[in-house]
JSON list of C-alpha atoms in Angstrom, two decimals:
[
{"chain": "A", "resi": 1, "resn": "UNK", "atom": "CA", "xyz": [-21.95, 3.44, 6.22]},
{"chain": "A", "resi": 2, "resn": "UNK", "atom": "CA", "xyz": [-23.13, 0.32, 5.88]},
{"chain": "A", "resi": 3, "resn": "UNK", "atom": "CA", "xyz": [-21.56, -2.34, 3.71]},
{"chain": "A", "resi": 4, "resn": "UNK", "atom": "CA", "xyz": [-24.45, -3.76, 1.58]},
{"chain": "A", "resi": 5, "resn": "UNK", "atom": "CA", "xyz": [-23.88, -6.61, -1.00]},
{"chain": "A", "resi": 6, "resn": "UNK", "atom": "CA", "xyz": [-25.86, -4.69, -3.31]},
{"chain": "A", "resi": 7, "resn": "UNK", "atom": "CA", "xyz": [-22.36, -2.83, -4.16]},
{"chain": "A", "resi": 8, "resn": "UNK", "atom": "CA", "xyz": [-20.39, -5.69, -5.43]},
{"chain": "A", "resi": 9, "resn": "UNK", "atom": "CA", "xyz": [-19.82, -5.22, -9.25]},
{"chain": "A", "resi": 10, "resn": "UNK", "atom": "CA", "xyz": [-19.61, -7.19, -12.27]},
{"chain": "A", "resi": 11, "resn": "UNK", "atom": "CA", "xyz": [-16.97, -10.46, -11.66]},
{"chain": "A", "resi": 12, "resn": "UNK", "atom": "CA", "xyz": [-13.22, -8.87, -12.12]},
{"chain": "A", "resi": 13, "resn": "UNK", "atom": "CA", "xyz": [-11.95, -10.07, -15.58]},
{"chain": "A", "resi": 14, "resn": "UNK", "atom": "CA", "xyz": [-9.37, -12.88, -14.69]},
{"chain": "A", "resi": 15, "resn": "UNK", "atom": "CA", "xyz": [-6.41, -11.59, -16.64]},
{"chain": "A", "resi": 16, "resn": "UNK", "atom": "CA", "xyz": [-6.11, -8.17, -13.96]},
{"chain": "A", "resi": 17, "resn": "UNK", "atom": "CA", "xyz": [-3.16, -9.28, -12.42]},
{"chain": "A", "resi": 18, "resn": "UNK", "atom": "CA", "xyz": [-1.26, -10.18, -15.47]},
{"chain": "A", "resi": 19, "resn": "UNK", "atom": "CA", "xyz": [-2.17, -6.86, -17.14]},
{"chain": "A", "resi": 20, "resn": "UNK", "atom": "CA", "xyz": [-0.73, -5.15, -13.61]},
{"chain": "A", "resi": 21, "resn": "UNK", "atom": "CA", "xyz": [2.58, -7.25, -14.24]},
{"chain": "A", "resi": 22, "resn": "UNK", "atom": "CA", "xyz": [3.00, -6.07, -18.32]},
{"chain": "A", "resi": 23, "resn": "UNK", "atom": "CA", "xyz": [2.70, -2.39, -16.42]},
{"chain": "A", "resi": 24, "resn": "UNK", "atom": "CA", "xyz": [5.39, -2.97, -13.88]},
{"chain": "A", "resi": 25, "resn": "UNK", "atom": "CA", "xyz": [7.30, -4.25, -16.55]},
{"chain": "A", "resi": 26, "resn": "UNK", "atom": "CA", "xyz": [6.99, -1.55, -19.14]},
{"chain": "A", "resi": 27, "resn": "UNK", "atom": "CA", "xyz": [7.00, 1.44, -16.53]},
{"chain": "A", "resi": 28, "resn": "UNK", "atom": "CA", "xyz": [7.63, 0.34, -12.99]},
{"chain": "A", "resi": 29, "resn": "UNK", "atom": "CA", "xyz": [4.83, 1.49, -11.21]},
{"chain": "A", "resi": 30, "resn": "UNK", "atom": "CA", "xyz": [1.22, 0.98, -11.74]},
{"chain": "A", "resi": 31, "resn": "UNK", "atom": "CA", "xyz": [-2.59, 2.54, -10.61]},
{"chain": "A", "resi": 32, "resn": "UNK", "atom": "CA", "xyz": [-5.31, -0.27, -11.11]},
{"chain": "A", "resi": 33, "resn": "UNK", "atom": "CA", "xyz": [-9.16, 1.24, -9.78]},
{"chain": "A", "resi": 34, "resn": "UNK", "atom": "CA", "xyz": [-11.57, -1.10, -8.56]},
{"chain": "A", "resi": 35, "resn": "UNK", "atom": "CA", "xyz": [-9.01, -4.04, -7.76]},
{"chain": "A", "resi": 36, "resn": "UNK", "atom": "CA", "xyz": [-11.27, -5.27, -4.68]},
{"chain": "A", "resi": 37, "resn": "UNK", "atom": "CA", "xyz": [-15.01, -4.98, -5.02]},
{"chain": "A", "resi": 38, "resn": "UNK", "atom": "CA", "xyz": [-16.62, -2.25, -3.11]},
{"chain": "A", "resi": 39, "resn": "UNK", "atom": "CA", "xyz": [-18.27, -4.40, -0.60]},
{"chain": "A", "resi": 40, "resn": "UNK", "atom": "CA", "xyz": [-14.99, -5.93, 0.40]},
{"chain": "A", "resi": 41, "resn": "UNK", "atom": "CA", "xyz": [-13.36, -2.46, 0.59]},
{"chain": "A", "resi": 42, "resn": "UNK", "atom": "CA", "xyz": [-15.82, -1.27, 2.82]},
{"chain": "A", "resi": 43, "resn": "UNK", "atom": "CA", "xyz": [-15.43, -4.09, 5.27]},
{"chain": "A", "resi": 44, "resn": "UNK", "atom": "CA", "xyz": [-11.41, -3.38, 4.86]},
{"chain": "A", "resi": 45, "resn": "UNK", "atom": "CA", "xyz": [-12.40, 0.28, 5.85]},
{"chain": "A", "resi": 46, "resn": "UNK", "atom": "CA", "xyz": [-14.81, -0.57, 8.70]},
{"chain": "A", "resi": 47, "resn": "UNK", "atom": "CA", "xyz": [-12.35, -2.95, 10.46]},
{"chain": "A", "resi": 48, "resn": "UNK", "atom": "CA", "xyz": [-9.48, 0.02, 10.19]},
{"chain": "A", "resi": 49, "resn": "UNK", "atom": "CA", "xyz": [-12.04, 2.51, 11.67]},
{"chain": "A", "resi": 50, "resn": "UNK", "atom": "CA", "xyz": [-12.69, 0.24, 14.30]},
{"chain": "A", "resi": 51, "resn": "UNK", "atom": "CA", "xyz": [-9.44, -0.99, 15.28]},
{"chain": "A", "resi": 52, "resn": "UNK", "atom": "CA", "xyz": [-8.62, 3.28, 14.96]},
{"chain": "A", "resi": 53, "resn": "UNK", "atom": "CA", "xyz": [-11.17, 4.21, 17.53]},
{"chain": "A", "resi": 54, "resn": "UNK", "atom": "CA", "xyz": [-10.37, 1.21, 19.91]},
{"chain": "A", "resi": 55, "resn": "UNK", "atom": "CA", "xyz": [-6.78, 2.56, 19.98]},
{"chain": "A", "resi": 56, "resn": "UNK", "atom": "CA", "xyz": [-5.21, -0.23, 17.94]},
{"chain": "A", "resi": 57, "resn": "UNK", "atom": "CA", "xyz": [-2.77, 2.30, 15.94]},
{"chain": "A", "resi": 58, "resn": "UNK", "atom": "CA", "xyz": [0.83, 3.12, 16.94]},
{"chain": "A", "resi": 59, "resn": "UNK", "atom": "CA", "xyz": [3.08, 6.22, 15.88]},
{"chain": "A", "resi": 60, "resn": "UNK", "atom": "CA", "xyz": [5.26, 4.90, 12.63]},
{"chain": "A", "resi": 61, "resn": "UNK", "atom": "CA", "xyz": [8.74, 5.07, 12.97]},
{"chain": "A", "resi": 62, "resn": "UNK", "atom": "CA", "xyz": [11.63, 5.12, 11.03]},
{"chain": "A", "resi": 63, "resn": "UNK", "atom": "CA", "xyz": [13.98, 2.59, 10.29]},
{"chain": "A", "resi": 64, "resn": "UNK", "atom": "CA", "xyz": [14.13, -1.21, 12.16]},
{"chain": "A", "resi": 65, "resn": "UNK", "atom": "CA", "xyz": [15.10, -2.96, 14.81]},
{"chain": "A", "resi": 66, "resn": "UNK", "atom": "CA", "xyz": [16.98, -1.10, 17.49]},
{"chain": "A", "resi": 67, "resn": "UNK", "atom": "CA", "xyz": [17.74, 1.58, 14.84]},
{"chain": "A", "resi": 68, "resn": "UNK", "atom": "CA", "xyz": [13.81, 2.43, 14.95]},
{"chain": "A", "resi": 69, "resn": "UNK", "atom": "CA", "xyz": [12.76, 5.95, 15.97]},
{"chain": "A", "resi": 70, "resn": "UNK", "atom": "CA", "xyz": [9.85, 8.12, 15.88]},
{"chain": "A", "resi": 71, "resn": "UNK", "atom": "CA", "xyz": [10.70, 10.94, 13.71]},
{"chain": "A", "resi": 72, "resn": "UNK", "atom": "CA", "xyz": [8.49, 13.32, 12.81]},
{"chain": "A", "resi": 73, "resn": "UNK", "atom": "CA", "xyz": [9.91, 16.01, 10.85]},
{"chain": "A", "resi": 74, "resn": "UNK", "atom": "CA", "xyz": [9.57, 12.55, 8.36]},
{"chain": "A", "resi": 75, "resn": "UNK", "atom": "CA", "xyz": [6.27, 10.85, 9.02]},
{"chain": "A", "resi": 76, "resn": "UNK", "atom": "CA", "xyz": [3.61, 11.64, 11.24]},
{"chain": "A", "resi": 77, "resn": "UNK", "atom": "CA", "xyz": [1.03, 8.60, 10.68]},
{"chain": "A", "resi": 78, "resn": "UNK", "atom": "CA", "xyz": [-0.08, 5.71, 12.65]},
{"chain": "A", "resi": 79, "resn": "UNK", "atom": "CA", "xyz": [0.49, 2.08, 11.64]},
{"chain": "A", "resi": 80, "resn": "UNK", "atom": "CA", "xyz": [-1.28, -1.19, 12.77]},
{"chain": "A", "resi": 81, "resn": "UNK", "atom": "CA", "xyz": [0.81, -4.54, 11.76]},
{"chain": "A", "resi": 82, "resn": "UNK", "atom": "CA", "xyz": [-1.23, -7.49, 10.38]},
{"chain": "A", "resi": 83, "resn": "UNK", "atom": "CA", "xyz": [-0.45, -10.65, 11.47]},
{"chain": "A", "resi": 84, "resn": "UNK", "atom": "CA", "xyz": [-0.87, -13.29, 8.71]},
{"chain": "A", "resi": 85, "resn": "UNK", "atom": "CA", "xyz": [-1.81, -16.04, 11.19]},
{"chain": "A", "resi": 86, "resn": "UNK", "atom": "CA", "xyz": [-4.78, -13.78, 12.64]},
{"chain": "A", "resi": 87, "resn": "UNK", "atom": "CA", "xyz": [-6.32, -12.29, 9.51]},
{"chain": "A", "resi": 88, "resn": "UNK", "atom": "CA", "xyz": [-9.96, -11.15, 9.67]},
{"chain": "A", "resi": 89, "resn": "UNK", "atom": "CA", "xyz": [-12.08, -12.77, 6.65]},
{"chain": "A", "resi": 90, "resn": "UNK", "atom": "CA", "xyz": [-11.53, -9.83, 4.63]},
{"chain": "A", "resi": 91, "resn": "UNK", "atom": "CA", "xyz": [-8.10, -9.47, 5.50]},
{"chain": "A", "resi": 92, "resn": "UNK", "atom": "CA", "xyz": [-7.79, -12.79, 4.13]},
{"chain": "A", "resi": 93, "resn": "UNK", "atom": "CA", "xyz": [-9.53, -12.43, 0.56]},
{"chain": "A", "resi": 94, "resn": "UNK", "atom": "CA", "xyz": [-7.28, -8.91, 0.50]},
{"chain": "A", "resi": 95, "resn": "UNK", "atom": "CA", "xyz": [-4.14, -11.19, 1.27]},
{"chain": "A", "resi": 96, "resn": "UNK", "atom": "CA", "xyz": [-5.55, -13.89, -1.46]},
{"chain": "A", "resi": 97, "resn": "UNK", "atom": "CA", "xyz": [-6.07, -11.12, -4.25]},
{"chain": "A", "resi": 98, "resn": "UNK", "atom": "CA", "xyz": [-2.44, -10.05, -3.61]},
{"chain": "A", "resi": 99, "resn": "UNK", "atom": "CA", "xyz": [-1.00, -13.38, -3.67]},
{"chain": "A", "resi": 100, "resn": "UNK", "atom": "CA", "xyz": [-2.21, -14.02, -7.44]},
{"chain": "A", "resi": 101, "resn": "UNK", "atom": "CA", "xyz": [-0.91, -10.88, -8.46]},
{"chain": "A", "resi": 102, "resn": "UNK", "atom": "CA", "xyz": [2.36, -12.12, -6.77]},
{"chain": "A", "resi": 103, "resn": "UNK", "atom": "CA", "xyz": [2.46, -15.04, -8.66]},
{"chain": "A", "resi": 104, "resn": "UNK", "atom": "CA", "xyz": [1.89, -12.99, -12.07]},
{"chain": "A", "resi": 105, "resn": "UNK", "atom": "CA", "xyz": [4.65, -10.40, -11.07]},
{"chain": "A", "resi": 106, "resn": "UNK", "atom": "CA", "xyz": [7.12, -13.48, -10.42]},
{"chain": "A", "resi": 107, "resn": "UNK", "atom": "CA", "xyz": [6.17, -15.33, -14.05]},
{"chain": "A", "resi": 108, "resn": "UNK", "atom": "CA", "xyz": [6.68, -12.01, -16.05]},
{"chain": "A", "resi": 109, "resn": "UNK", "atom": "CA", "xyz": [9.56, -10.81, -14.39]},
{"chain": "A", "resi": 110, "resn": "UNK", "atom": "CA", "xyz": [11.27, -13.70, -12.58]},
{"chain": "A", "resi": 111, "resn": "UNK", "atom": "CA", "xyz": [11.69, -11.60, -9.22]},
{"chain": "A", "resi": 112, "resn": "UNK", "atom": "CA", "xyz": [11.59, -14.44, -7.22]},
{"chain": "A", "resi": 113, "resn": "UNK", "atom": "CA", "xyz": [8.86, -12.72, -4.78]},
{"chain": "A", "resi": 114, "resn": "UNK", "atom": "CA", "xyz": [8.09, -15.05, -1.85]},
{"chain": "A", "resi": 115, "resn": "UNK", "atom": "CA", "xyz": [6.63, -12.98, 1.23]},
{"chain": "A", "resi": 116, "resn": "UNK", "atom": "CA", "xyz": [4.22, -10.52, 2.08]},
{"chain": "A", "resi": 117, "resn": "UNK", "atom": "CA", "xyz": [4.32, -8.30, 5.06]},
{"chain": "A", "resi": 118, "resn": "UNK", "atom": "CA", "xyz": [1.42, -5.39, 5.74]},
{"chain": "A", "resi": 119, "resn": "UNK", "atom": "CA", "xyz": [-0.02, -2.90, 8.01]},
{"chain": "A", "resi": 120, "resn": "UNK", "atom": "CA", "xyz": [-2.92, -1.19, 8.17]},
{"chain": "A", "resi": 121, "resn": "UNK", "atom": "CA", "xyz": [-1.98, 2.95, 7.85]},
{"chain": "A", "resi": 122, "resn": "UNK", "atom": "CA", "xyz": [-4.21, 5.85, 9.28]},
{"chain": "A", "resi": 123, "resn": "UNK", "atom": "CA", "xyz": [-3.43, 9.71, 8.52]},
{"chain": "A", "resi": 124, "resn": "UNK", "atom": "CA", "xyz": [-5.12, 11.80, 10.60]},
{"chain": "A", "resi": 125, "resn": "UNK", "atom": "CA", "xyz": [-5.99, 15.21, 9.21]},
{"chain": "A", "resi": 126, "resn": "UNK", "atom": "CA", "xyz": [-2.73, 17.05, 8.70]},
{"chain": "A", "resi": 127, "resn": "UNK", "atom": "CA", "xyz": [-0.10, 14.15, 9.01]},
{"chain": "A", "resi": 128, "resn": "UNK", "atom": "CA", "xyz": [2.13, 13.05, 6.01]},
{"chain": "A", "resi": 129, "resn": "UNK", "atom": "CA", "xyz": [5.24, 11.05, 5.13]},
{"chain": "A", "resi": 130, "resn": "UNK", "atom": "CA", "xyz": [7.81, 13.35, 3.79]},
{"chain": "A", "resi": 131, "resn": "UNK", "atom": "CA", "xyz": [10.08, 12.04, 0.22]},
{"chain": "A", "resi": 132, "resn": "UNK", "atom": "CA", "xyz": [10.91, 8.13, 0.81]},
{"chain": "A", "resi": 133, "resn": "UNK", "atom": "CA", "xyz": [11.96, 4.70, -0.44]},
{"chain": "A", "resi": 134, "resn": "UNK", "atom": "CA", "xyz": [10.55, 1.80, 1.28]},
{"chain": "A", "resi": 135, "resn": "UNK", "atom": "CA", "xyz": [13.85, 0.53, 2.06]},
{"chain": "A", "resi": 136, "resn": "UNK", "atom": "CA", "xyz": [15.67, -0.15, 5.18]},
{"chain": "A", "resi": 137, "resn": "UNK", "atom": "CA", "xyz": [19.38, 0.62, 4.42]},
{"chain": "A", "resi": 138, "resn": "UNK", "atom": "CA", "xyz": [21.75, -1.86, 4.01]},
{"chain": "A", "resi": 139, "resn": "UNK", "atom": "CA", "xyz": [18.60, -4.19, 3.28]},
{"chain": "A", "resi": 140, "resn": "UNK", "atom": "CA", "xyz": [16.81, -4.36, -0.28]},
{"chain": "A", "resi": 141, "resn": "UNK", "atom": "CA", "xyz": [14.43, -7.33, 0.41]},
{"chain": "A", "resi": 142, "resn": "UNK", "atom": "CA", "xyz": [11.32, -5.17, -0.09]},
{"chain": "A", "resi": 143, "resn": "UNK", "atom": "CA", "xyz": [11.40, -5.47, -3.42]},
{"chain": "A", "resi": 144, "resn": "UNK", "atom": "CA", "xyz": [7.08, -4.22, -4.75]},
{"chain": "A", "resi": 145, "resn": "UNK", "atom": "CA", "xyz": [5.06, -1.72, -2.57]},
{"chain": "A", "resi": 146, "resn": "UNK", "atom": "CA", "xyz": [1.28, -2.37, -3.10]},
{"chain": "A", "resi": 147, "resn": "UNK", "atom": "CA", "xyz": [-0.86, 0.33, -1.38]},
{"chain": "A", "resi": 148, "resn": "UNK", "atom": "CA", "xyz": [-4.64, -0.34, -1.24]},
{"chain": "A", "resi": 149, "resn": "UNK", "atom": "CA", "xyz": [-6.62, 2.67, -0.26]},
{"chain": "A", "resi": 150, "resn": "UNK", "atom": "CA", "xyz": [-9.69, 2.08, 1.70]},
{"chain": "A", "resi": 151, "resn": "UNK", "atom": "CA", "xyz": [-11.47, 5.77, 1.73]},
{"chain": "A", "resi": 152, "resn": "UNK", "atom": "CA", "xyz": [-15.32, 6.17, 0.86]},
{"chain": "A", "resi": 153, "resn": "UNK", "atom": "CA", "xyz": [-16.34, 9.24, -1.54]},
{"chain": "A", "resi": 154, "resn": "UNK", "atom": "CA", "xyz": [-12.49, 10.78, -1.72]},
{"chain": "A", "resi": 155, "resn": "UNK", "atom": "CA", "xyz": [-12.47, 13.89, -3.49]},
{"chain": "A", "resi": 156, "resn": "UNK", "atom": "CA", "xyz": [-9.33, 15.90, -4.36]},
{"chain": "A", "resi": 157, "resn": "UNK", "atom": "CA", "xyz": [-9.74, 18.86, -2.05]},
{"chain": "A", "resi": 158, "resn": "UNK", "atom": "CA", "xyz": [-9.49, 16.18, 1.01]},
{"chain": "A", "resi": 159, "resn": "UNK", "atom": "CA", "xyz": [-5.84, 16.17, -0.38]},
{"chain": "A", "resi": 160, "resn": "UNK", "atom": "CA", "xyz": [-3.85, 13.36, 0.86]},
{"chain": "A", "resi": 161, "resn": "UNK", "atom": "CA", "xyz": [-2.34, 12.27, -2.28]},
{"chain": "A", "resi": 162, "resn": "UNK", "atom": "CA", "xyz": [0.52, 9.83, -3.23]},
{"chain": "A", "resi": 163, "resn": "UNK", "atom": "CA", "xyz": [3.12, 11.65, -5.29]},
{"chain": "A", "resi": 164, "resn": "UNK", "atom": "CA", "xyz": [5.66, 9.06, -7.29]},
{"chain": "A", "resi": 165, "resn": "UNK", "atom": "CA", "xyz": [8.81, 10.53, -8.66]},
{"chain": "A", "resi": 166, "resn": "UNK", "atom": "CA", "xyz": [8.47, 9.22, -11.54]},
{"chain": "A", "resi": 167, "resn": "UNK", "atom": "CA", "xyz": [11.87, 9.71, -13.37]},
{"chain": "A", "resi": 168, "resn": "UNK", "atom": "CA", "xyz": [15.25, 9.17, -11.43]},
{"chain": "A", "resi": 169, "resn": "UNK", "atom": "CA", "xyz": [16.77, 11.04, -14.70]},
{"chain": "A", "resi": 170, "resn": "UNK", "atom": "CA", "xyz": [13.92, 13.95, -14.17]},
{"chain": "A", "resi": 171, "resn": "UNK", "atom": "CA", "xyz": [13.64, 14.49, -10.57]},
{"chain": "A", "resi": 172, "resn": "UNK", "atom": "CA", "xyz": [11.54, 16.82, -10.63]},
{"chain": "A", "resi": 173, "resn": "UNK", "atom": "CA", "xyz": [8.83, 14.81, -12.53]},
{"chain": "A", "resi": 174, "resn": "UNK", "atom": "CA", "xyz": [5.79, 13.13, -10.48]},
{"chain": "A", "resi": 175, "resn": "UNK", "atom": "CA", "xyz": [2.09, 12.02, -10.47]},
{"chain": "A", "resi": 176, "resn": "UNK", "atom": "CA", "xyz": [-0.09, 12.65, -7.81]},
{"chain": "A", "resi": 177, "resn": "UNK", "atom": "CA", "xyz": [-2.52, 9.83, -6.73]},
{"chain": "A", "resi": 178, "resn": "UNK", "atom": "CA", "xyz": [-5.64, 10.33, -5.00]},
{"chain": "A", "resi": 179, "resn": "UNK", "atom": "CA", "xyz": [-6.29, 7.73, -2.34]},
{"chain": "A", "resi": 180, "resn": "UNK", "atom": "CA", "xyz": [-9.76, 6.57, -3.87]},
{"chain": "A", "resi": 181, "resn": "UNK", "atom": "CA", "xyz": [-11.31, 3.46, -2.01]},
{"chain": "A", "resi": 182, "resn": "UNK", "atom": "CA", "xyz": [-10.60, 0.03, -4.18]},
{"chain": "A", "resi": 183, "resn": "UNK", "atom": "CA", "xyz": [-7.52, 1.86, -6.05]},
{"chain": "A", "resi": 184, "resn": "UNK", "atom": "CA", "xyz": [-4.23, -0.31, -5.88]},
{"chain": "A", "resi": 185, "resn": "UNK", "atom": "CA", "xyz": [-1.12, 1.58, -6.42]},
{"chain": "A", "resi": 186, "resn": "UNK", "atom": "CA", "xyz": [2.08, -0.88, -7.24]},
{"chain": "A", "resi": 187, "resn": "UNK", "atom": "CA", "xyz": [5.80, 0.24, -7.46]},
{"chain": "A", "resi": 188, "resn": "UNK", "atom": "CA", "xyz": [9.69, -0.99, -7.31]},
{"chain": "A", "resi": 189, "resn": "UNK", "atom": "CA", "xyz": [10.14, -0.27, -3.78]},
{"chain": "A", "resi": 190, "resn": "UNK", "atom": "CA", "xyz": [14.18, 0.47, -4.76]},
{"chain": "A", "resi": 191, "resn": "UNK", "atom": "CA", "xyz": [12.88, 2.60, -7.26]},
{"chain": "A", "resi": 192, "resn": "UNK", "atom": "CA", "xyz": [10.61, 5.10, -7.25]},
{"chain": "A", "resi": 193, "resn": "UNK", "atom": "CA", "xyz": [10.88, 7.76, -4.71]},
{"chain": "A", "resi": 194, "resn": "UNK", "atom": "CA", "xyz": [7.47, 8.82, -3.20]},
{"chain": "A", "resi": 195, "resn": "UNK", "atom": "CA", "xyz": [5.53, 10.93, -0.16]},
{"chain": "A", "resi": 196, "resn": "UNK", "atom": "CA", "xyz": [2.19, 11.45, 1.13]},
{"chain": "A", "resi": 197, "resn": "UNK", "atom": "CA", "xyz": [0.85, 14.69, 1.10]},
{"chain": "A", "resi": 198, "resn": "UNK", "atom": "CA", "xyz": [-1.47, 16.12, 4.32]},
{"chain": "A", "resi": 199, "resn": "UNK", "atom": "CA", "xyz": [-4.44, 15.24, 3.71]},
{"chain": "A", "resi": 200, "resn": "UNK", "atom": "CA", "xyz": [-8.13, 17.57, 5.02]},
{"chain": "A", "resi": 201, "resn": "UNK", "atom": "CA", "xyz": [-9.64, 14.10, 6.50]},
{"chain": "A", "resi": 202, "resn": "UNK", "atom": "CA", "xyz": [-9.12, 10.84, 7.76]},
{"chain": "A", "resi": 203, "resn": "UNK", "atom": "CA", "xyz": [-7.57, 8.60, 5.39]},
{"chain": "A", "resi": 204, "resn": "UNK", "atom": "CA", "xyz": [-6.83, 4.65, 5.29]},
{"chain": "A", "resi": 205, "resn": "UNK", "atom": "CA", "xyz": [-5.04, 2.57, 3.51]},
{"chain": "A", "resi": 206, "resn": "UNK", "atom": "CA", "xyz": [-3.73, -1.15, 3.46]},
{"chain": "A", "resi": 207, "resn": "UNK", "atom": "CA", "xyz": [-0.15, -1.23, 2.50]},
{"chain": "A", "resi": 208, "resn": "UNK", "atom": "CA", "xyz": [2.00, -4.34, 1.83]},
{"chain": "A", "resi": 209, "resn": "UNK", "atom": "CA", "xyz": [5.64, -4.94, 0.37]},
{"chain": "A", "resi": 210, "resn": "UNK", "atom": "CA", "xyz": [6.18, -8.42, -1.20]},
{"chain": "A", "resi": 211, "resn": "UNK", "atom": "CA", "xyz": [9.96, -9.33, -0.34]},
{"chain": "A", "resi": 212, "resn": "UNK", "atom": "CA", "xyz": [12.55, -11.06, -2.28]},
{"chain": "A", "resi": 213, "resn": "UNK", "atom": "CA", "xyz": [15.44, -13.66, -0.49]},
{"chain": "A", "resi": 214, "resn": "UNK", "atom": "CA", "xyz": [17.98, -12.38, 0.61]},
{"chain": "A", "resi": 215, "resn": "UNK", "atom": "CA", "xyz": [21.04, -14.36, -0.20]},
{"chain": "A", "resi": 216, "resn": "UNK", "atom": "CA", "xyz": [21.54, -15.82, 2.83]},
{"chain": "A", "resi": 217, "resn": "UNK", "atom": "CA", "xyz": [18.53, -17.71, 2.47]},
{"chain": "A", "resi": 218, "resn": "UNK", "atom": "CA", "xyz": [18.62, -18.64, -0.79]}
]
């Protein structure tokens, strides 16, 4: 589908980042529709699809450094990491909007978020990511997870929901969030177990993590 300027919505209210920060302060997770204009979401989706078709994604692993392993029992998605120094014009706009969110969260919650790392992800039909936390073992730098969905006309029967387990005191409690284009899901990385359920069609997202300085960098 071509991206047309006519798909741009009215200008978003400037208080949106503050509203997200307030919801995070209240419940620790937040679902925000129309976080980015449809035209920008379309451009990001087309870039991801072109990169996927060109072989620019790699199997996602579990762990980091020498402990990084591809484990089919845990996850079967593919990822392409973004280089902040070599972003496309559309990716720079995404980066700018998340920077506004970082500032709002820091102002309201005093978290000291200072750095964003992000990758594109694609889940081919049938792939998944089992229940997990967005933290590396022994490291607590990742503090706020932000998942922006890039999918066009996503329906419930397409599957691929992000399931967030919302109550540590009630492990069975969860919410299922469909990966609709323009929807941003944000949550505290070390607090909420979550998983990606298998989808029936290709599922694209742009996932970022805001990091907090470790003690050795303070």
